[in-house]
PDB file of N, CA, C and O in Angstrom:
ATOM      1  N   MET A  18       2.169  65.268   0.175  1.00 89.00           N
ATOM      2  CA  MET A  18       0.967  64.489   0.124  1.00 89.00           C
ATOM      3  C   MET A  18       1.622  63.032   0.487  1.00 89.00           C
ATOM      4  O   MET A  18       2.433  62.504   0.298  1.00 89.00           O
ATOM      5  N   VAL A  19       0.830  62.548   1.615  1.00 90.00           N
ATOM      6  CA  VAL A  19       1.101  61.072   2.150  1.00 90.00           C
ATOM      7  C   VAL A  19      -0.095  60.192   1.493  1.00 90.00           C
ATOM      8  O   VAL A  19      -1.238  60.575   1.449  1.00 90.00           O
ATOM      9  N   THR A  20       0.548  58.896   1.226  1.00 92.00           N
ATOM     10  CA  THR A  20      -0.419  57.860   0.721  1.00 92.00           C
ATOM     11  C   THR A  20      -0.686  56.949   1.898  1.00 92.00           C
ATOM     12  O   THR A  20       0.468  56.464   2.484  1.00 92.00           O
ATOM     13  N   LEU A  21      -1.798  56.521   2.449  1.00 90.00           N
ATOM     14  CA  LEU A  21      -1.855  55.686   3.368  1.00 90.00           C
ATOM     15  C   LEU A  21      -2.878  54.207   2.922  1.00 90.00           C
ATOM     16  O   LEU A  21      -3.631  54.594   1.771  1.00 90.00           O
ATOM     17  N   GLN A  22      -2.598  53.218   3.341  1.00 92.00           N
ATOM     18  CA  GLN A  22      -3.242  52.008   3.023  1.00 92.00           C
ATOM     19  C   GLN A  22      -4.029  51.350   4.023  1.00 92.00           C
ATOM     20  O   GLN A  22      -3.577  51.417   5.286  1.00 92.00           O
ATOM     21  N   ALA A  23      -5.308  51.108   4.071  1.00 91.00           N
ATOM     22  CA  ALA A  23      -6.086  50.751   5.096  1.00 91.00           C
ATOM     23  C   ALA A  23      -7.106  49.656   4.712  1.00 91.00           C
ATOM     24  O   ALA A  23      -7.439  49.575   3.644  1.00 91.00           O
ATOM     25  N   GLU A  24      -7.318  48.929   5.595  1.00 95.00           N
ATOM     26  CA  GLU A  24      -8.168  47.631   5.518  1.00 95.00           C
ATOM     27  C   GLU A  24      -9.561  48.135   6.221  1.00 95.00           C
ATOM     28  O   GLU A  24      -9.724  48.598   7.408  1.00 95.00           O
ATOM     29  N   LEU A  25     -10.807  47.998   5.602  1.00 94.00           N
ATOM     30  CA  LEU A  25     -12.068  48.391   6.040  1.00 94.00           C
ATOM     31  C   LEU A  25     -12.839  46.898   6.181  1.00 94.00           C
ATOM     32  O   LEU A  25     -12.920  46.197   5.169  1.00 94.00           O
ATOM     33  N   PRO A  26     -13.691  47.010   7.138  1.00 96.00           N
ATOM     34  CA  PRO A  26     -14.738  45.840   7.283  1.00 96.00           C
ATOM     35  C   PRO A  26     -15.684  45.988   5.851  1.00 96.00           C
ATOM     36  O   PRO A  26     -16.096  47.276   5.478  1.00 96.00           O
ATOM     37  N   ASP A  27     -16.180  44.776   5.362  1.00 97.00           N
ATOM     38  CA  ASP A  27     -17.050  45.051   4.183  1.00 97.00           C
ATOM     39  C   ASP A  27     -18.213  45.982   4.612  1.00 97.00           C
ATOM     40  O   ASP A  27     -18.596  46.638   3.679  1.00 97.00           O
ATOM     41  N   LYS A  28     -18.824  45.970   5.480  1.00 97.00           N
ATOM     42  CA  LYS A  28     -19.904  46.668   5.760  1.00 97.00           C
ATOM     43  C   LYS A  28     -19.944  48.035   5.829  1.00 97.00           C
ATOM     44  O   LYS A  28     -20.485  48.992   5.129  1.00 97.00           O
ATOM     45  N   LEU A  29     -18.528  48.551   6.332  1.00 96.00           N
ATOM     46  CA  LEU A  29     -18.174  49.976   6.190  1.00 96.00           C
ATOM     47  C   LEU A  29     -17.960  50.438   4.644  1.00 96.00           C
ATOM     48  O   LEU A  29     -18.367  51.758   4.449  1.00 96.00           O
ATOM     49  N   TYR A  30     -17.120  49.412   4.130  1.00 97.00           N
ATOM     50  CA  TYR A  30     -16.676  49.846   2.851  1.00 97.00           C
ATOM     51  C   TYR A  30     -18.040  49.934   1.763  1.00 97.00           C
ATOM     52  O   TYR A  30     -18.321  50.827   1.111  1.00 97.00           O
ATOM     53  N   ALA A  31     -19.063  49.019   2.208  1.00 97.00           N
ATOM     54  CA  ALA A  31     -20.490  49.292   1.270  1.00 97.00           C
ATOM     55  C   ALA A  31     -21.068  50.665   1.709  1.00 97.00           C
ATOM     56  O   ALA A  31     -21.724  51.271   0.743  1.00 97.00           O
ATOM     57  N   GLN A  32     -21.031  51.027   3.117  1.00 97.00           N
ATOM     58  CA  GLN A  32     -21.621  52.436   3.239  1.00 97.00           C
ATOM     59  C   GLN A  32     -20.869  53.370   2.423  1.00 97.00           C
ATOM     60  O   GLN A  32     -21.448  54.439   2.118  1.00 97.00           O
ATOM     61  N   LEU A  33     -19.478  53.338   2.528  1.00 96.00           N
ATOM     62  CA  LEU A  33     -18.644  54.356   1.699  1.00 96.00           C
ATOM     63  C   LEU A  33     -18.744  54.515   0.354  1.00 96.00           C
ATOM     64  O   LEU A  33     -19.330  55.311  -0.240  1.00 96.00           O
ATOM     65  N   LYS A  34     -19.183  53.273  -0.544  1.00 97.00           N
ATOM     66  CA  LYS A  34     -19.645  53.073  -1.870  1.00 97.00           C
ATOM     67  C   LYS A  34     -20.968  53.598  -2.126  1.00 97.00           C
ATOM     68  O   LYS A  34     -21.256  54.243  -3.042  1.00 97.00           O
ATOM     69  N   GLU A  35     -21.871  53.633  -0.917  1.00 97.00           N
ATOM     70  CA  GLU A  35     -23.207  54.281  -1.313  1.00 97.00           C
ATOM     71  C   GLU A  35     -23.218  55.609  -1.295  1.00 97.00           C
ATOM     72  O   GLU A  35     -23.972  56.249  -1.963  1.00 97.00           O
ATOM     73  N   LEU A  36     -22.398  56.388  -0.276  1.00 96.00           N
ATOM     74  CA  LEU A  36     -22.149  57.637  -0.627  1.00 96.00           C
ATOM     75  C   LEU A  36     -21.928  58.255  -1.829  1.00 96.00           C
ATOM     76  O   LEU A  36     -22.341  59.128  -2.289  1.00 96.00           O
ATOM     77  N   ILE A  37     -20.943  57.312  -2.304  1.00 97.00           N
ATOM     78  CA  ILE A  37     -20.415  57.806  -3.639  1.00 97.00           C
ATOM     79  C   ILE A  37     -21.505  57.517  -4.672  1.00 97.00           C
ATOM     80  O   ILE A  37     -21.663  58.374  -5.584  1.00 97.00           O
ATOM     81  N   ASN A  38     -22.248  56.424  -4.511  1.00 97.00           N
ATOM     82  CA  ASN A  38     -23.078  56.066  -5.666  1.00 97.00           C
ATOM     83  C   ASN A  38     -24.260  57.112  -5.563  1.00 97.00           C
ATOM     84  O   ASN A  38     -25.076  57.170  -6.629  1.00 97.00           O
ATOM     85  N   MET A  39     -24.535  57.616  -4.220  1.00 97.00           N
ATOM     86  CA  MET A  39     -25.556  58.873  -4.189  1.00 97.00           C
ATOM     87  C   MET A  39     -25.195  60.159  -4.537  1.00 97.00           C
ATOM     88  O   MET A  39     -26.198  60.743  -4.715  1.00 97.00           O
ATOM     89  N   GLY A  40     -23.894  60.200  -4.884  1.00 97.00           N
ATOM     90  CA  GLY A  40     -23.355  61.364  -5.558  1.00 97.00           C
ATOM     91  C   GLY A  40     -23.010  62.432  -4.482  1.00 97.00           C
ATOM     92  O   GLY A  40     -22.509  63.583  -4.899  1.00 97.00           O
ATOM     93  N   TRP A  41     -22.968  61.908  -3.291  1.00 97.00           N
ATOM     94  CA  TRP A  41     -22.651  63.066  -2.326  1.00 97.00           C
ATOM     95  C   TRP A  41     -20.933  63.063  -2.232  1.00 97.00           C
ATOM     96  O   TRP A  41     -20.349  64.167  -1.885  1.00 97.00           O
ATOM     97  N   PHE A  42     -20.229  62.254  -2.749  1.00 97.00           N
ATOM     98  CA  PHE A  42     -18.733  62.317  -2.979  1.00 97.00           C
ATOM     99  C   PHE A  42     -18.399  61.616  -4.211  1.00 97.00           C
ATOM    100  O   PHE A  42     -18.885  60.875  -4.889  1.00 97.00           O
ATOM    101  N   HIS A  43     -17.075  62.177  -4.774  1.00 97.00           N
ATOM    102  CA  HIS A  43     -16.583  61.860  -6.092  1.00 97.00           C
ATOM    103  C   HIS A  43     -15.954  60.370  -6.158  1.00 97.00           C
ATOM    104  O   HIS A  43     -16.043  59.721  -7.126  1.00 97.00           O
ATOM    105  N   ASP A  44     -15.222  60.034  -5.085  1.00 96.00           N
ATOM    106  CA  ASP A  44     -14.591  58.800  -4.755  1.00 96.00           C
ATOM    107  C   ASP A  44     -14.160  58.443  -3.638  1.00 96.00           C
ATOM    108  O   ASP A  44     -14.627  59.201  -2.527  1.00 96.00           O
ATOM    109  N   GLU A  45     -13.482  57.317  -3.183  1.00 95.00           N
ATOM    110  CA  GLU A  45     -13.165  56.901  -2.101  1.00 95.00           C
ATOM    111  C   GLU A  45     -12.422  57.891  -1.221  1.00 95.00           C
ATOM    112  O   GLU A  45     -12.621  57.921  -0.127  1.00 95.00           O
ATOM    113  N   LYS A  46     -11.333  58.288  -1.899  1.00 94.00           N
ATOM    114  CA  LYS A  46     -10.436  59.278  -1.446  1.00 94.00           C
ATOM    115  C   LYS A  46     -11.017  60.465  -0.644  1.00 94.00           C
ATOM    116  O   LYS A  46     -10.856  60.841   0.354  1.00 94.00           O
ATOM    117  N   SER A  47     -11.955  61.043  -1.318  1.00 96.00           N
ATOM    118  CA  SER A  47     -12.663  62.023  -0.853  1.00 96.00           C
ATOM    119  C   SER A  47     -13.711  61.833   0.520  1.00 96.00           C
ATOM    120  O   SER A  47     -13.874  62.665   1.319  1.00 96.00           O
ATOM    121  N   VAL A  48     -14.240  60.588   0.230  1.00 96.00           N
ATOM    122  CA  VAL A  48     -14.906  60.081   1.517  1.00 96.00           C
ATOM    123  C   VAL A  48     -14.050  59.891   2.749  1.00 96.00           C
ATOM    124  O   VAL A  48     -14.427  60.574   3.979  1.00 96.00           O
ATOM    125  N   ILE A  49     -12.945  59.458   2.486  1.00 95.00           N
ATOM    126  CA  ILE A  49     -12.018  58.949   3.876  1.00 95.00           C
ATOM    127  C   ILE A  49     -11.542  60.422   4.274  1.00 95.00           C
ATOM    128  O   ILE A  49     -11.290  60.535   5.366  1.00 95.00           O
ATOM    129  N   THR A  50     -11.235  61.206   3.300  1.00 95.00           N
ATOM    130  CA  THR A  50     -10.318  62.507   3.724  1.00 95.00           C
ATOM    131  C   THR A  50     -11.618  63.280   4.530  1.00 95.00           C
ATOM    132  O   THR A  50     -11.106  63.750   5.408  1.00 95.00           O
ATOM    133  N   GLU A  51     -12.639  63.397   4.197  1.00 96.00           N
ATOM    134  CA  GLU A  51     -13.603  64.023   4.813  1.00 96.00           C
ATOM    135  C   GLU A  51     -13.901  63.660   6.255  1.00 96.00           C
ATOM    136  O   GLU A  51     -14.097  64.308   7.207  1.00 96.00           O
ATOM    137  N   ALA A  52     -14.071  62.267   6.150  1.00 95.00           N
ATOM    138  CA  ALA A  52     -14.187  61.604   7.457  1.00 95.00           C
ATOM    139  C   ALA A  52     -13.012  61.665   8.550  1.00 95.00           C
ATOM    140  O   ALA A  52     -13.486  62.031   9.717  1.00 95.00           O
ATOM    141  N   LEU A  53     -11.799  61.552   8.012  1.00 92.00           N
ATOM    142  CA  LEU A  53     -10.841  61.894   8.948  1.00 92.00           C
ATOM    143  C   LEU A  53     -10.537  63.252   9.232  1.00 92.00           C
ATOM    144  O   LEU A  53     -10.408  63.504  10.457  1.00 92.00           O
ATOM    145  N   ARG A  54     -10.899  64.245   8.496  1.00 93.00           N
ATOM    146  CA  ARG A  54     -10.981  65.534   8.760  1.00 93.00           C
ATOM    147  C   ARG A  54     -11.656  65.827   9.960  1.00 93.00           C
ATOM    148  O   ARG A  54     -11.658  66.440  10.711  1.00 93.00           O
ATOM    149  N   ARG A  55     -13.169  65.532   9.733  1.00 92.00           N
ATOM    150  CA  ARG A  55     -14.239  65.708  10.940  1.00 92.00           C
ATOM    151  C   ARG A  55     -13.835  64.951  12.238  1.00 92.00           C
ATOM    152  O   ARG A  55     -14.194  65.497  13.171  1.00 92.00           O
ATOM    153  N   PHE A  56     -13.438  63.561  12.068  1.00 89.00           N
ATOM    154  CA  PHE A  56     -12.889  63.030  13.371  1.00 89.00           C
ATOM    155  C   PHE A  56     -11.923  63.899  14.053  1.00 89.00           C
ATOM    156  O   PHE A  56     -11.824  64.009  15.105  1.00 89.00           O
ATOM    157  N   LEU A  57     -10.934  64.435  13.713  1.00 87.00           N
ATOM    158  CA  LEU A  57      -9.706  65.186  13.947  1.00 87.00           C
ATOM    159  C   LEU A  57     -10.227  66.533  14.456  1.00 87.00           C
ATOM    160  O   LEU A  57      -9.904  66.917  15.631  1.00 87.00           O
ATOM    161  N   GLU A  58     -11.357  66.993  13.971  1.00 86.00           N
ATOM    162  CA  GLU A  58     -11.764  68.335  14.531  1.00 86.00           C
ATOM    163  C   GLU A  58     -12.473  68.162  15.618  1.00 86.00           C
ATOM    164  O   GLU A  58     -12.616  69.051  16.664  1.00 86.00           O
ATOM    165  N   THR A  59     -13.311  66.964  15.732  1.00 82.00           N
ATOM    166  CA  THR A  59     -14.085  66.895  16.910  1.00 82.00           C
ATOM    167  C   THR A  59     -13.190  66.036  17.999  1.00 82.00           C
ATOM    168  O   THR A  59     -13.803  65.752  19.081  1.00 82.00           O
ATOM    169  N   HIS A  60     -12.063  65.548  17.745  1.00 78.00           N
ATOM    170  CA  HIS A  60     -11.293  65.061  18.932  1.00 78.00           C
ATOM    171  C   HIS A  60     -10.106  65.565  19.364  1.00 78.00           C
ATOM    172  O   HIS A  60      -9.017  65.218  19.637  1.00 78.00           O
ATOM    173  N   LYS A  61     -10.028  66.966  19.468  1.00 81.00           N
ATOM    174  CA  LYS A  61      -8.921  67.875  19.561  1.00 81.00           C
ATOM    175  C   LYS A  61      -8.713  67.560  21.227  1.00 81.00           C
ATOM    176  O   LYS A  61      -9.775  67.482  21.827  1.00 81.00           O
ATOM    177  N   PRO A  62      -7.311  67.542  21.545  1.00 78.00           N
ATOM    178  CA  PRO A  62      -7.222  67.390  22.940  1.00 78.00           C
ATOM    179  C   PRO A  62      -7.929  68.202  23.780  1.00 78.00           C
ATOM    180  O   PRO A  62      -8.512  67.762  24.831  1.00 78.00           O
ATOM    181  N   GLU A  63      -8.065  69.430  23.650  1.00 79.00           N
ATOM    182  CA  GLU A  63      -8.747  70.521  24.413  1.00 79.00           C
ATOM    183  C   GLU A  63     -10.206  69.825  24.655  1.00 79.00           C
ATOM    184  O   GLU A  63     -10.757  70.174  25.668  1.00 79.00           O
ATOM    185  N   LEU A  64     -10.761  69.661  23.507  1.00 77.00           N
ATOM    186  CA  LEU A  64     -12.242  69.450  23.682  1.00 77.00           C
ATOM    187  C   LEU A  64     -12.414  67.770  24.224  1.00 77.00           C
ATOM    188  O   LEU A  64     -13.387  67.849  25.139  1.00 77.00           O
ATOM    189  N   ILE A  65     -11.376  66.767  24.057  1.00 78.00           N
ATOM    190  CA  ILE A  65     -11.709  65.739  24.975  1.00 78.00           C
ATOM    191  C   ILE A  65     -11.523  65.884  26.379  1.00 78.00           C
ATOM    192  O   ILE A  65     -12.095  65.598  27.086  1.00 78.00           O
ATOM    193  N   GLU A  66     -10.627  66.882  26.650  1.00 83.00           N
ATOM    194  CA  GLU A  66     -10.179  67.097  28.063  1.00 83.00           C
ATOM    195  C   GLU A  66     -11.600  67.663  28.601  1.00 83.00           C
ATOM    196  O   GLU A  66     -12.048  67.552  30.048  1.00 83.00           O
ATOM    197  N   LYS A  67     -12.102  68.594  27.793  1.00 83.00           N
ATOM    198  CA  LYS A  67     -13.374  69.369  28.442  1.00 83.00           C
ATOM    199  C   LYS A  67     -14.475  68.423  28.661  1.00 83.00           C
ATOM    200  O   LYS A  67     -15.321  68.495  29.576  1.00 83.00           O
ATOM    201  N   PHE A  68     -14.770  67.399  27.824  1.00 80.00           N
ATOM    202  CA  PHE A  68     -15.921  66.437  27.820  1.00 80.00           C
ATOM    203  C   PHE A  68     -15.697  65.698  28.993  1.00 80.00           C
ATOM    204  O   PHE A  68     -16.519  65.227  29.785  1.00 80.00           O
ATOM    205  N   LEU A  69     -14.321  65.238  29.262  1.00 85.00           N
ATOM    206  CA  LEU A  69     -14.088  64.397  30.226  1.00 85.00           C
ATOM    207  C   LEU A  69     -14.340  65.010  31.605  1.00 85.00           C
ATOM    208  O   LEU A  69     -14.816  64.419  32.308  1.00 85.00           O
ATOM    209  N   ARG A  70     -13.869  66.263  31.583  1.00 85.00           N
ATOM    210  CA  ARG A  70     -14.113  67.002  32.942  1.00 85.00           C
ATOM    211  C   ARG A  70     -15.698  67.121  33.234  1.00 85.00           C
ATOM    212  O   ARG A  70     -15.993  66.924  34.256  1.00 85.00           O
ATOM    213  N   GLU A  71     -16.266  67.387  32.286  1.00 86.00           N
ATOM    214  CA  GLU A  71     -17.949  67.438  32.294  1.00 86.00           C
ATOM    215  C   GLU A  71     -18.429  66.029  32.982  1.00 86.00           C
ATOM    216  O   GLU A  71     -19.292  65.880  33.774  1.00 86.00           O
ATOM    217  N   ASP A  72     -18.137  65.098  32.250  1.00 85.00           N
ATOM    218  CA  ASP A  72     -18.480  63.824  32.504  1.00 85.00           C
ATOM    219  C   ASP A  72     -18.340  63.408  33.836  1.00 85.00           C
ATOM    220  O   ASP A  72     -18.733  62.786  34.732  1.00 85.00           O
ATOM    221  N   ILE A  73     -16.757  63.643  34.433  1.00 89.00           N
ATOM    222  CA  ILE A  73     -16.413  63.434  35.831  1.00 89.00           C
ATOM    223  C   ILE A  73     -17.326  64.129  36.882  1.00 89.00           C
ATOM    224  O   ILE A  73     -17.551  63.617  37.541  1.00 89.00           O
ATOM    225  N   GLU A  74     -17.493  65.743  36.413  1.00 84.00           N
ATOM    226  CA  GLU A  74     -18.196  66.218  37.489  1.00 84.00           C
ATOM    227  C   GLU A  74     -19.676  65.826  37.554  1.00 84.00           C
ATOM    228  O   GLU A  74     -20.343  65.738  38.378  1.00 84.00           O
ATOM    229  N   TRP A  75     -20.364  65.493  36.356  1.00 87.00           N
ATOM    230  CA  TRP A  75     -21.569  64.928  36.330  1.00 87.00           C
ATOM    231  C   TRP A  75     -21.630  63.405  37.340  1.00 87.00           C
ATOM    232  O   TRP A  75     -22.359  63.575  38.044  1.00 87.00           O
ATOM    233  N   GLY A  76     -20.700  62.608  37.090  1.00 85.00           N
ATOM    234  CA  GLY A  76     -20.359  61.556  37.958  1.00 85.00           C
ATOM    235  C   GLY A  76     -20.442  61.916  39.392  1.00 85.00           C
ATOM    236  O   GLY A  76     -21.015  60.822  40.133  1.00 85.00           O
ATOM    237  N   LEU A  77     -19.677  62.645  39.666  1.00 84.00           N
ATOM    238  CA  LEU A  77     -19.455  63.120  40.971  1.00 84.00           C
ATOM    239  C   LEU A  77     -20.736  63.583  41.621  1.00 84.00           C
ATOM    240  O   LEU A  77     -20.902  63.397  42.784  1.00 84.00           O
ATOM    241  N   ARG A  78     -21.181  64.720  40.980  1.00 83.00           N
ATOM    242  CA  ARG A  78     -22.213  65.469  41.690  1.00 83.00           C
ATOM    243  C   ARG A  78     -23.665  65.277  41.133  1.00 83.00           C
ATOM    244  O   ARG A  78     -24.705  65.375  41.774  1.00 83.00           O
ATOM    245  N   GLY A  79     -23.914  64.304  39.861  1.00 73.00           N
ATOM    246  CA  GLY A  79     -24.985  64.074  39.188  1.00 73.00           C
ATOM    247  C   GLY A  79     -25.796  65.272  38.680  1.00 73.00           C
ATOM    248  O   GLY A  79     -27.079  65.284  38.730  1.00 73.00           O
ATOM    249  N   LYS A  80     -24.918  66.226  38.142  1.00 59.00           N
ATOM    250  CA  LYS A  80     -25.822  67.431  37.738  1.00 59.00           C
ATOM    251  C   LYS A  80     -25.555  67.599  36.402  1.00 59.00           C
ATOM    252  O   LYS A  80     -24.448  67.261  35.901  1.00 59.00           O
ATOM    253  N   ASP A  81     -26.788  68.211  35.664  1.00 56.00           N
ATOM    254  CA  ASP A  81     -26.710  68.144  34.333  1.00 56.00           C
ATOM    255  C   ASP A  81     -26.238  69.560  33.802  1.00 56.00           C
ATOM    256  O   ASP A  81     -26.451  70.463  34.420  1.00 56.00           O
TER     257      ASP A  81
END
């Protein structure tokens, strides 16, 4: 297990605490772990490359 320390803007931290207060998460650690897991799942190199290629194709050809 690795421990990280991070600084968050006040507004972002308030949103994090709201999720905990609403009962969606047990604590700060669980919110941050889930957010990082989801970010990494959706930003895999192969997905980024695919989306970039689609954007470039659309820009060059204007096709949807």
